[in-house]
Short mmCIF file of C-alpha atoms in Angstrom, two decimals:
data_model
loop_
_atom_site.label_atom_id
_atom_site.label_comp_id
_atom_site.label_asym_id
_atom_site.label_seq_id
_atom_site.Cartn_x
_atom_site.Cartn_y
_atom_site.Cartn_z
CA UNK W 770 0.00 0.00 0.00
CA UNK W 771 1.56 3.30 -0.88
CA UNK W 772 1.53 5.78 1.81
CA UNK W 773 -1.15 8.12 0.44
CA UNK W 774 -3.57 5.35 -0.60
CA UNK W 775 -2.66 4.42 3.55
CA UNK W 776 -3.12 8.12 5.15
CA UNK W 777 -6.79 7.97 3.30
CA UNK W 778 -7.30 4.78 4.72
CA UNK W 779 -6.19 5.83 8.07
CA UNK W 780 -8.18 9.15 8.19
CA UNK W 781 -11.35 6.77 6.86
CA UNK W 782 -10.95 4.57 9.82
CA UNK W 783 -10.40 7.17 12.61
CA UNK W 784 -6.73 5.64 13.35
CA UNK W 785 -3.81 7.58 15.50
CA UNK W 786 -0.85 6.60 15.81
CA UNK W 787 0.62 6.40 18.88
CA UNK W 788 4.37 6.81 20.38
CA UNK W 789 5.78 6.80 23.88
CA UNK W 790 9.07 7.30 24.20
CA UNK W 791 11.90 7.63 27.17
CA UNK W 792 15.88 8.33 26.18
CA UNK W 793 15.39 6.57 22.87
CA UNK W 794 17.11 10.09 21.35
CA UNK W 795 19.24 7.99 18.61
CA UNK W 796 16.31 6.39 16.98
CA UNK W 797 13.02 8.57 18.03
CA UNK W 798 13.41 10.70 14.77
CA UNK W 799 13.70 8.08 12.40
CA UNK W 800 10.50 6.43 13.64
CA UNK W 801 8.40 9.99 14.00
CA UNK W 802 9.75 10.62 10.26
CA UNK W 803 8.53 7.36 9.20
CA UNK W 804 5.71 7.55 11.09
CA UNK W 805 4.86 11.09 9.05
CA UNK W 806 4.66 9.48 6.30
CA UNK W 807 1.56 7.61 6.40
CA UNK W 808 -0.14 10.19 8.70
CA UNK W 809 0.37 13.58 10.52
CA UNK W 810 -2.54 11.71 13.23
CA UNK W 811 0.13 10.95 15.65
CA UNK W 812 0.46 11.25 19.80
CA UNK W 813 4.02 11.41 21.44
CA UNK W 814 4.34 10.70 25.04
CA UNK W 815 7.56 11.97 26.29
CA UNK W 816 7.66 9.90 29.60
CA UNK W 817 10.39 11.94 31.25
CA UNK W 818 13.20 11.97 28.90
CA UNK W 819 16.86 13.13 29.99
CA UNK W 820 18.27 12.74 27.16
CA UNK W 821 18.10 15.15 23.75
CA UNK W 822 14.59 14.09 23.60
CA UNK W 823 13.00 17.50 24.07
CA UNK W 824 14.83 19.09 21.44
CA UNK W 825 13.94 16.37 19.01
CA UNK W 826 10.39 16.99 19.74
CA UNK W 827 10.83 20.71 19.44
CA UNK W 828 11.14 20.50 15.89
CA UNK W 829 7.23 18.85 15.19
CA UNK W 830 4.87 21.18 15.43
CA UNK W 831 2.02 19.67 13.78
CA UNK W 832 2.14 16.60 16.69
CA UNK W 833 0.32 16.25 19.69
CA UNK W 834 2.85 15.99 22.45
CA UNK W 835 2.16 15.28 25.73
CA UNK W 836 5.34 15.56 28.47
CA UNK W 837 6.08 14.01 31.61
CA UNK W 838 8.45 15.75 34.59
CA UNK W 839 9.41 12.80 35.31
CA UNK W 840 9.51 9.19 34.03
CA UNK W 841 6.43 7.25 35.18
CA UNK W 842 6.67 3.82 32.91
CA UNK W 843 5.26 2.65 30.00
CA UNK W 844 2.08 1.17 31.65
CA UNK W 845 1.38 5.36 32.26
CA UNK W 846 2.51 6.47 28.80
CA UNK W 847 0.01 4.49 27.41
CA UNK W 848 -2.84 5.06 29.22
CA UNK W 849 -2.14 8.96 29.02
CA UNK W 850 -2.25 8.23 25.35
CA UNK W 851 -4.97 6.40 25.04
CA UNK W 852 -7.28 9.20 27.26
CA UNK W 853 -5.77 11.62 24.70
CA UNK W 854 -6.54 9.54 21.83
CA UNK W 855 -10.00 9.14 22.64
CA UNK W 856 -10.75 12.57 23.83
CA UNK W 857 -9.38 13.64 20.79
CA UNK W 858 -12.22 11.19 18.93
CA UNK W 859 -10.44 8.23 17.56
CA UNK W 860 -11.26 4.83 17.33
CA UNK W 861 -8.35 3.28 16.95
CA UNK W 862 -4.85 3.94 18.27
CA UNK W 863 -1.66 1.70 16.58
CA UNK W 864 1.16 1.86 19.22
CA UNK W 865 4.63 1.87 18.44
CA UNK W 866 7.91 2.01 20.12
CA UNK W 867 10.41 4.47 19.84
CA UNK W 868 13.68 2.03 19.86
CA UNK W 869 13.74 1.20 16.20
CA UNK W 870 13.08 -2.52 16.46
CA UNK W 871 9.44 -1.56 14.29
CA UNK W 872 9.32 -0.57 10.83
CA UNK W 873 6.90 1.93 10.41
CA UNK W 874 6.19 1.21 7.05
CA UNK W 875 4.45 -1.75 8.70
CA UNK W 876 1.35 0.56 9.68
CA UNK W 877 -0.05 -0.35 6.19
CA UNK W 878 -0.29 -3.84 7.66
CA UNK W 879 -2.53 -3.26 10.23
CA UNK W 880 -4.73 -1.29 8.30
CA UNK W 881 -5.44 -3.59 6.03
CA UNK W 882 -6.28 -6.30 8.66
CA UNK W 883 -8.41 -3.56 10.73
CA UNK W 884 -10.00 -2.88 6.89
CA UNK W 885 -10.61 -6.50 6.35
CA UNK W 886 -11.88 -7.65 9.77
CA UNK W 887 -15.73 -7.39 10.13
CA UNK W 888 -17.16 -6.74 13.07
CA UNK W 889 -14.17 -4.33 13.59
CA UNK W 890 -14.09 -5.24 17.70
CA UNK W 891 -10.11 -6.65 17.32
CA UNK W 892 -6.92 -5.71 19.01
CA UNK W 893 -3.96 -6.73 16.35
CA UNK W 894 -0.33 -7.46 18.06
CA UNK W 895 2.57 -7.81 15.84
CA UNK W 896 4.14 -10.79 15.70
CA UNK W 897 7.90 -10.39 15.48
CA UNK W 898 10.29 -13.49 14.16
CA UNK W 899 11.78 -14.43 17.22
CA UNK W 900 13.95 -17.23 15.69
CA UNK W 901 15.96 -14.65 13.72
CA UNK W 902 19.41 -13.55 14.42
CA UNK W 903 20.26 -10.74 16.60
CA UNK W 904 17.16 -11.94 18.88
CA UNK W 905 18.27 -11.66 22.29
CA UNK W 906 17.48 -14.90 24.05
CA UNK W 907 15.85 -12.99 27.04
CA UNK W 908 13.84 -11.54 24.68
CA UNK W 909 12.95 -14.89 22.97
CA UNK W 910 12.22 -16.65 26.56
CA UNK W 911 9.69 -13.70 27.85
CA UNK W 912 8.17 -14.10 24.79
CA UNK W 913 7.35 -17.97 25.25
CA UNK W 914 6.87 -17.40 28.93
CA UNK W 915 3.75 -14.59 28.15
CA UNK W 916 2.34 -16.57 25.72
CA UNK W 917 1.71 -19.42 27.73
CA UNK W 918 0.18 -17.22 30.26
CA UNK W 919 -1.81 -15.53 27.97
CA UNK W 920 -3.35 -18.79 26.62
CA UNK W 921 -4.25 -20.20 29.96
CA UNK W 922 -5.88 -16.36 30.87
CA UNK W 923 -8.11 -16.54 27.97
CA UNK W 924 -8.01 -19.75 25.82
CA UNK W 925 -6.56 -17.79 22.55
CA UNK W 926 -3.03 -18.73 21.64
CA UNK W 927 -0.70 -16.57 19.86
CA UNK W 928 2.91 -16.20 18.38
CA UNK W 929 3.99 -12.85 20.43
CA UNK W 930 2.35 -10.90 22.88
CA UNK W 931 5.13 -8.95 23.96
CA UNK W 932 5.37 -7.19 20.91
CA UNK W 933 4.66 -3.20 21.67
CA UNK W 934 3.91 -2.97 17.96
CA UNK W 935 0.03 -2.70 18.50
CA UNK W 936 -3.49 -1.78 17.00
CA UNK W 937 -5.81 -1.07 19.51
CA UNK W 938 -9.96 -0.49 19.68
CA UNK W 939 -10.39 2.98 21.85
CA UNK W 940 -13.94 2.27 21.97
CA UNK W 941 -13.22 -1.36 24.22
CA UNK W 942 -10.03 0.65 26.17
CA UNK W 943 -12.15 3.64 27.45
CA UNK W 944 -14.26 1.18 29.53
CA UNK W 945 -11.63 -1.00 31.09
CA UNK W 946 -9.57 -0.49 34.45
CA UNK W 947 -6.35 -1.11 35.03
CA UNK W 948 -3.76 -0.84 37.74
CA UNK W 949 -0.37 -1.66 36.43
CA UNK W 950 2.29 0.94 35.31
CA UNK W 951 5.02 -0.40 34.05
CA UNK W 952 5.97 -3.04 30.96
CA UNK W 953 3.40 -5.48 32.82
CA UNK W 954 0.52 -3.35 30.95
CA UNK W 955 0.60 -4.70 27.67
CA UNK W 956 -0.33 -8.11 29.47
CA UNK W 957 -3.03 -6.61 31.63
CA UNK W 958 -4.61 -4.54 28.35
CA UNK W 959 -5.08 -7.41 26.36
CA UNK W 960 -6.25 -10.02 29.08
CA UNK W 961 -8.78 -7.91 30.04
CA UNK W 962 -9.86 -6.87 26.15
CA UNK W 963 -10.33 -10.69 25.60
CA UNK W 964 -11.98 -10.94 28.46
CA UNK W 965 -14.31 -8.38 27.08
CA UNK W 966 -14.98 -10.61 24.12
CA UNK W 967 -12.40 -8.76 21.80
CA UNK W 968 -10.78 -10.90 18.65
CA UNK W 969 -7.04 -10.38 19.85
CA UNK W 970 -4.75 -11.41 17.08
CA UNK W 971 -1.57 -11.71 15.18
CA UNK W 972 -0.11 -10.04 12.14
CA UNK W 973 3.20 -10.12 11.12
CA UNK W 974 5.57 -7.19 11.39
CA UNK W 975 9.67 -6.75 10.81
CA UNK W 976 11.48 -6.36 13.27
CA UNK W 977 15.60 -5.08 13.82
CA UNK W 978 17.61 -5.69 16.65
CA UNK W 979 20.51 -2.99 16.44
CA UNK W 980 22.42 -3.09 19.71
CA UNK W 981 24.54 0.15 18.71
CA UNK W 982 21.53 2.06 18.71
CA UNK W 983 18.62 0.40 20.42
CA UNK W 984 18.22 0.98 24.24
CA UNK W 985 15.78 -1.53 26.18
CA UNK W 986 14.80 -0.03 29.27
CA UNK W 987 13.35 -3.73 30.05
CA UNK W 988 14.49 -4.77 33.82
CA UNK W 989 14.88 -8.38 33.92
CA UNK W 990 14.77 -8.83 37.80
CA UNK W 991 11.91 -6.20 38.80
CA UNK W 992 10.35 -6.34 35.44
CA UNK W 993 9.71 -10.14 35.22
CA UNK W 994 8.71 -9.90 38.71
CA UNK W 995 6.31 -7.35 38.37
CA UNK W 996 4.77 -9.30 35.43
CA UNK W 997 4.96 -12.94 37.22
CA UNK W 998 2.93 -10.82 40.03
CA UNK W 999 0.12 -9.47 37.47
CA UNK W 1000 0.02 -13.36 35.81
CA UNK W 1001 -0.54 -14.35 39.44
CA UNK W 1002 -3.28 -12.28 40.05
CA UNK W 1003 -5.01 -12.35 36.67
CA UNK W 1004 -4.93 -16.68 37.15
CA UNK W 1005 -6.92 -16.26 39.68
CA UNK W 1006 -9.69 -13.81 38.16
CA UNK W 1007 -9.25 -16.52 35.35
CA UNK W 1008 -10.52 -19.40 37.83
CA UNK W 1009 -12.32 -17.83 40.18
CA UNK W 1010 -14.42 -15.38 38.10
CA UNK W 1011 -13.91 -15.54 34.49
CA UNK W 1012 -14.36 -19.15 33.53
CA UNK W 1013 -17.42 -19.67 35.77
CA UNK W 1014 -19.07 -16.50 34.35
CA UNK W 1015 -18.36 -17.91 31.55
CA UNK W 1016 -19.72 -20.83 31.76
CA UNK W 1017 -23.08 -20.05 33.17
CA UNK W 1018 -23.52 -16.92 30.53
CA UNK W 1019 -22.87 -19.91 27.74
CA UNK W 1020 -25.40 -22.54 29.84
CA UNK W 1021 -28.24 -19.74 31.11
CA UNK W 1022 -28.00 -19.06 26.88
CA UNK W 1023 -28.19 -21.78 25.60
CA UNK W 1024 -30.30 -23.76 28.24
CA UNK W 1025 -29.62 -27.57 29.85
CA UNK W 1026 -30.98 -29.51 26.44
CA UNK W 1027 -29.34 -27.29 24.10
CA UNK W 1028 -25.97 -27.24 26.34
CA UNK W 1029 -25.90 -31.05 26.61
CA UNK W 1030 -26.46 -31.44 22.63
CA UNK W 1031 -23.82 -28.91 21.34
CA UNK W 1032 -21.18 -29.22 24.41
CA UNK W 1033 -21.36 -32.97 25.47
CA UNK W 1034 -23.04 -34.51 23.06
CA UNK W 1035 -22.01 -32.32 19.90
CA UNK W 1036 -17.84 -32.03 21.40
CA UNK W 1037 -15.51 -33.24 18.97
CA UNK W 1038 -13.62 -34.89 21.92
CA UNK W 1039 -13.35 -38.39 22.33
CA UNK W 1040 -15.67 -40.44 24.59
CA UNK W 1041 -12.70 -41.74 26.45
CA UNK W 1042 -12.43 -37.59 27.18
CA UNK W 1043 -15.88 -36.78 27.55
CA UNK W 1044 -16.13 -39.57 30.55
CA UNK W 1045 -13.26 -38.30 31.88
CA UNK W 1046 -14.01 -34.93 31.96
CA UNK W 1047 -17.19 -35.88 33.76
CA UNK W 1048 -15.60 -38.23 36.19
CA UNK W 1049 -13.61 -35.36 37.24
CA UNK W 1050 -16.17 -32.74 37.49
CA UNK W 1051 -18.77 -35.54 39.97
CA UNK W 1052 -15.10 -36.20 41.85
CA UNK W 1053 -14.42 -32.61 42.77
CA UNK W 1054 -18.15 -31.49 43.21
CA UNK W 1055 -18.67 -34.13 45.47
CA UNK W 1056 -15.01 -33.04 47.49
CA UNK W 1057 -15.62 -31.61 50.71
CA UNK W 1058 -13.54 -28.40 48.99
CA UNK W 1059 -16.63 -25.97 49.34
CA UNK W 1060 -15.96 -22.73 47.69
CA UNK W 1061 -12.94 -24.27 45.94
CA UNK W 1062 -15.28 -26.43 43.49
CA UNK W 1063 -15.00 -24.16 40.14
CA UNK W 1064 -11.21 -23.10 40.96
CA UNK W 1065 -9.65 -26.89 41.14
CA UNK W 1066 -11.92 -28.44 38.33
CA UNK W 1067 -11.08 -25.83 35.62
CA UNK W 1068 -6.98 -25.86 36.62
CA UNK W 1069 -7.38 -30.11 37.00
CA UNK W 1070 -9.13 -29.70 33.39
CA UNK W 1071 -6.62 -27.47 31.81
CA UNK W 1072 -4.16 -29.37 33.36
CA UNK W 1073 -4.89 -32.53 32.39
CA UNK W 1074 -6.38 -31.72 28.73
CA UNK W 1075 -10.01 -32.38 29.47
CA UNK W 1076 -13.33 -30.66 28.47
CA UNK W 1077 -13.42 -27.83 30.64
CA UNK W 1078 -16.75 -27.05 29.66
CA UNK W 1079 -18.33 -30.71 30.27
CA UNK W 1080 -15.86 -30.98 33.70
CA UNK W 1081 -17.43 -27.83 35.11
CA UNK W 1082 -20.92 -28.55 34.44
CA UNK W 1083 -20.90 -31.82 36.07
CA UNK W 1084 -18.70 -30.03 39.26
CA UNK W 1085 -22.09 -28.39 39.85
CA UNK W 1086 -23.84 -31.60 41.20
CA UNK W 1087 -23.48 -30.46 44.41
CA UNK W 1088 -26.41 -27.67 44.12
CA UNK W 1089 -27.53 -26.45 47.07
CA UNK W 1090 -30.57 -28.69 47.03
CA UNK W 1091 -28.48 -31.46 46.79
CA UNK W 1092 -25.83 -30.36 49.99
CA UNK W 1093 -27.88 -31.95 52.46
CA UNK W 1094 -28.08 -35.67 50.99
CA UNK W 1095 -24.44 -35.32 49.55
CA UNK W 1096 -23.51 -34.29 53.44
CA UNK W 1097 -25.88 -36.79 55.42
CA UNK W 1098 -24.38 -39.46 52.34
CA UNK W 1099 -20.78 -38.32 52.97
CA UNK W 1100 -21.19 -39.06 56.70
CA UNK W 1101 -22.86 -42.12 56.78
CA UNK W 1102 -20.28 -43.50 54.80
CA UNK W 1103 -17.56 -42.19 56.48
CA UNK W 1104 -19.09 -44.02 60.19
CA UNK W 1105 -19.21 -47.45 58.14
CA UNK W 1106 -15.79 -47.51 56.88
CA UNK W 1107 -14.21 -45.67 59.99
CA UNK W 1108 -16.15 -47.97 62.32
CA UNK W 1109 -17.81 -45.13 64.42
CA UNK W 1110 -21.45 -44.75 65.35
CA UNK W 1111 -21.55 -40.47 65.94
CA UNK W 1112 -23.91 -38.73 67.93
CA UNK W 1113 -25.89 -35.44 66.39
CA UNK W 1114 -27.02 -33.93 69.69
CA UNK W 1115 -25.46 -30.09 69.82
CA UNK W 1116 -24.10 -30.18 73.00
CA UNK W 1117 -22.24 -33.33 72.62
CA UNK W 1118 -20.74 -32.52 69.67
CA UNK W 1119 -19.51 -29.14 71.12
CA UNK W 1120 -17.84 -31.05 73.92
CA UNK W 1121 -14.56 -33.09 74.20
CA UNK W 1122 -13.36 -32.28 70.47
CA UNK W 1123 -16.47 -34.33 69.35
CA UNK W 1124 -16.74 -31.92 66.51
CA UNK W 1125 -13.09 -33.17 65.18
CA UNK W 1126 -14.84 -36.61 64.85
CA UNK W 1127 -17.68 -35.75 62.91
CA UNK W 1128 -15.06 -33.86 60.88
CA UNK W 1129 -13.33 -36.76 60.17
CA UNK W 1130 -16.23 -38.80 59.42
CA UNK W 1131 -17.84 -36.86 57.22
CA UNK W 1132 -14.27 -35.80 54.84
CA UNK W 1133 -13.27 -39.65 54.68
CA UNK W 1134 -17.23 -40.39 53.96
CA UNK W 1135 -17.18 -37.39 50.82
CA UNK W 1136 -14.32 -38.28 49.20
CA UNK W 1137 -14.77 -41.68 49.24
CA UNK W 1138 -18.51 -40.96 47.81
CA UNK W 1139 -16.71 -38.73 44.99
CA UNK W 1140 -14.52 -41.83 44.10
CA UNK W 1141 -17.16 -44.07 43.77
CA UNK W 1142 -19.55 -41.89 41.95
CA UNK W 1143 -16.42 -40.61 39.72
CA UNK W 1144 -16.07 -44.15 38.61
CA UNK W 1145 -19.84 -44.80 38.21
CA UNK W 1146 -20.55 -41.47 36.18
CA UNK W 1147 -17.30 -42.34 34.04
CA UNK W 1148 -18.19 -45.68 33.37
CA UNK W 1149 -21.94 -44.81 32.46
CA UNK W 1150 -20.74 -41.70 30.70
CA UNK W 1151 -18.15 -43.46 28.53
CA UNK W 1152 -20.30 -46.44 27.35
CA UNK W 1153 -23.11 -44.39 26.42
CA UNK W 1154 -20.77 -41.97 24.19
CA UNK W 1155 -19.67 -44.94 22.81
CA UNK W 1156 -22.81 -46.05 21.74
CA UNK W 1157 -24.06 -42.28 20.61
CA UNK W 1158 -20.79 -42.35 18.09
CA UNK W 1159 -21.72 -46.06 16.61
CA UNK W 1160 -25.17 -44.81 15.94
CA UNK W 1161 -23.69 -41.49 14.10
CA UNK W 1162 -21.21 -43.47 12.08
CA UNK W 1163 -24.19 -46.01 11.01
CA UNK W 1164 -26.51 -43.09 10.63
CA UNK W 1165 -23.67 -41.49 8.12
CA UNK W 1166 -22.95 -44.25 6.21
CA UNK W 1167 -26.55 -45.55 6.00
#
């Protein structure tokens, strides 16, 4: 795409182009200049530069320049220039740094995709080649490490999500919170855009690693730590909050008949799978790990390559309704195998630790109920899938 064809494009779709920058004084002109010539729509975020920054800067007069005293990270650069962006009016804001790993004759490449994609509601990262030479191996490492993270977060894998060369909706960003400040951001932005249902993807870019010039304010102690914190915390929204709401948004939609043909029924897994997926969702339900249900089933699932979906709908078999027989089960079975007949009078159980032996009774009597009805539900489970398959592959070829 030749750069006027691009600046029309650009204008069309309401794009900025956004640049934060701190002591990158050897390379910052180059990218502004290439920048300039796609489009004069462009944001600078001078986070606090001690270097000949300012002066560089001096020279653009047609930019929108916004200037920190003092340097506050990238996390704020970003977020500054995203409130700008939008209260400015854009849509979309393509982020790029100021090091001169990005070519910014790569902007064309991310308006094409933004052109091309529908619905419109997409966050584009560019993927770098991180097997090429002059990679650092850090760099390379981070890289893998994020993307695992990512995937686990929000069940969409990509190439690179480290890469700062970015196109981002303004729309989706305007009505998100965040908290982090630093390099960490770029995780928490597009966690919590997927979260809110937005097509995050990869496109590639170029990318030039010139250590004579190039200076990486990256810290790999506090940096990584800082980020292992954030992956930490955003697990744990993941299990605790996301994947349930998930869930029940998907179930309350589609309703228990039309869940059990499309997810169980209609799952391309295989019935050895299926049963085992449901096997482990009656196991943990049936656990005396109340409030821990949804949390250990979805991690066990992941974990163990199951059907998350089919794993946490069974985990719900212990419904309230259900709690008292599962309990009054649990505990009966617990005085047969311990050999214990327990009393259920108040003030005997308060007395003499009796409470410890009821305890006792009734964890032995759950999880032992949760193995055998594991096994029972798996068995059933598997057989029958078996026998729904043989009567689609006779159906098929009849």
């Amino acid at each position: 795409m030749n750069p006027s064809l691009a600046n029309q494009k650009i204008d069309s779709l309401n794009v900025c182009v956004l640049i934060p920058t701190y002591n990158n004084d050897r390379t910052l002109q180059r990218v502004i200049d290439g920048v300039l010539e796609y489009t004069n729509h462009i944001i600078i975020v001078n986070d606090g530069a001690t270097d000949n920054t300012k002066n560089i800067l001096s020279k653009y007069d047609n930019l929108t320049i916004i200037t920190f005293t003092e340097n506050k990270g990238k996390g704020v650069a970003l977020r500054e220039g995203f409130k700008k962006a939008i209260h400015l009016g854009y849509d979309f804001a393509i982020t790029i740094d100021s090091d001169g790993q990005h070519f910014p004759n790569d902007i064309p490449v991310f308006i094409n995709a933004l052109e091309q994609h529908q619905t419109k509601n997409v966050l584009f990262i560019g993927a770098r080649n991180m097997e090429q030479e002059g990679v650092p191996g850090k760099s390379s490492f981070g890289n893998k490490f994020s993307n695992f993270w990512f995937w686990f977060e929000t069940g969409i894998k990509l190439q690179d999500t480290q890469s700062g060369f970015r196109l981002y909706p303004l729309q989706v960003i305007k009505n998100l919170r965040f908290f982090t400040t630093k390099f960490e951001f770029e995780i928490e932005v597009i966690v919590k855009s997927a979260w809110k249902n937005v097509d995050v993807k990869n496109i590639p870019i170029q990318v030039l690693y010139d250590e004579n010039e190039r200076v990486s304010h990256f810290r790999p102690f506090k940096d990584f730590t800082r980020i292992s914190i954030l992956n930490t915390w955003l697990v744990f929204l993941t299990l605790v909050y996301i994947k349930p709401r998930n869930f029940f948004k998907n179930f309350k939609k589609k309703g228990v008949k039309q869940f059990f043909i499309e997810d169980v029924l209609g799952s391309y897994d295989s019935p050895k799978k299926k049963a085992l997926s449901i096997a482990l969702g009656v196991f943990i339900g049936l656990t005396p790990l109340w409030g821990l249900h949804s949390v250990l089933v979805i991690f066990l699932a992941i974990f163990l390559n199951l059907n998350k979906a089919i794993a946490f709908a069974f985990s719900n078999v212990s419904i309230p309704p259900f709690i008292p027989f599962i309990i009054y089960t649990s505990t009966k079975i617990g005085e047969k195998i311990l050999g214990v007949q327990n009393t259920y009078k108040l003030d005997e159980i308060t007395q003499n630790f009796e409470f410890v032996k009821h305890l006792k009774t009734y964890i032995v009597g759950s999880f032992t109920l949760a193995t055998i009805s594991a096994c029972i539900f798996g068995i059933i489970s598997y057989l029958f899938f078996l026998m729904f398959n043989k009567k689609n592959t006779a159906r098929n070829h009849g």
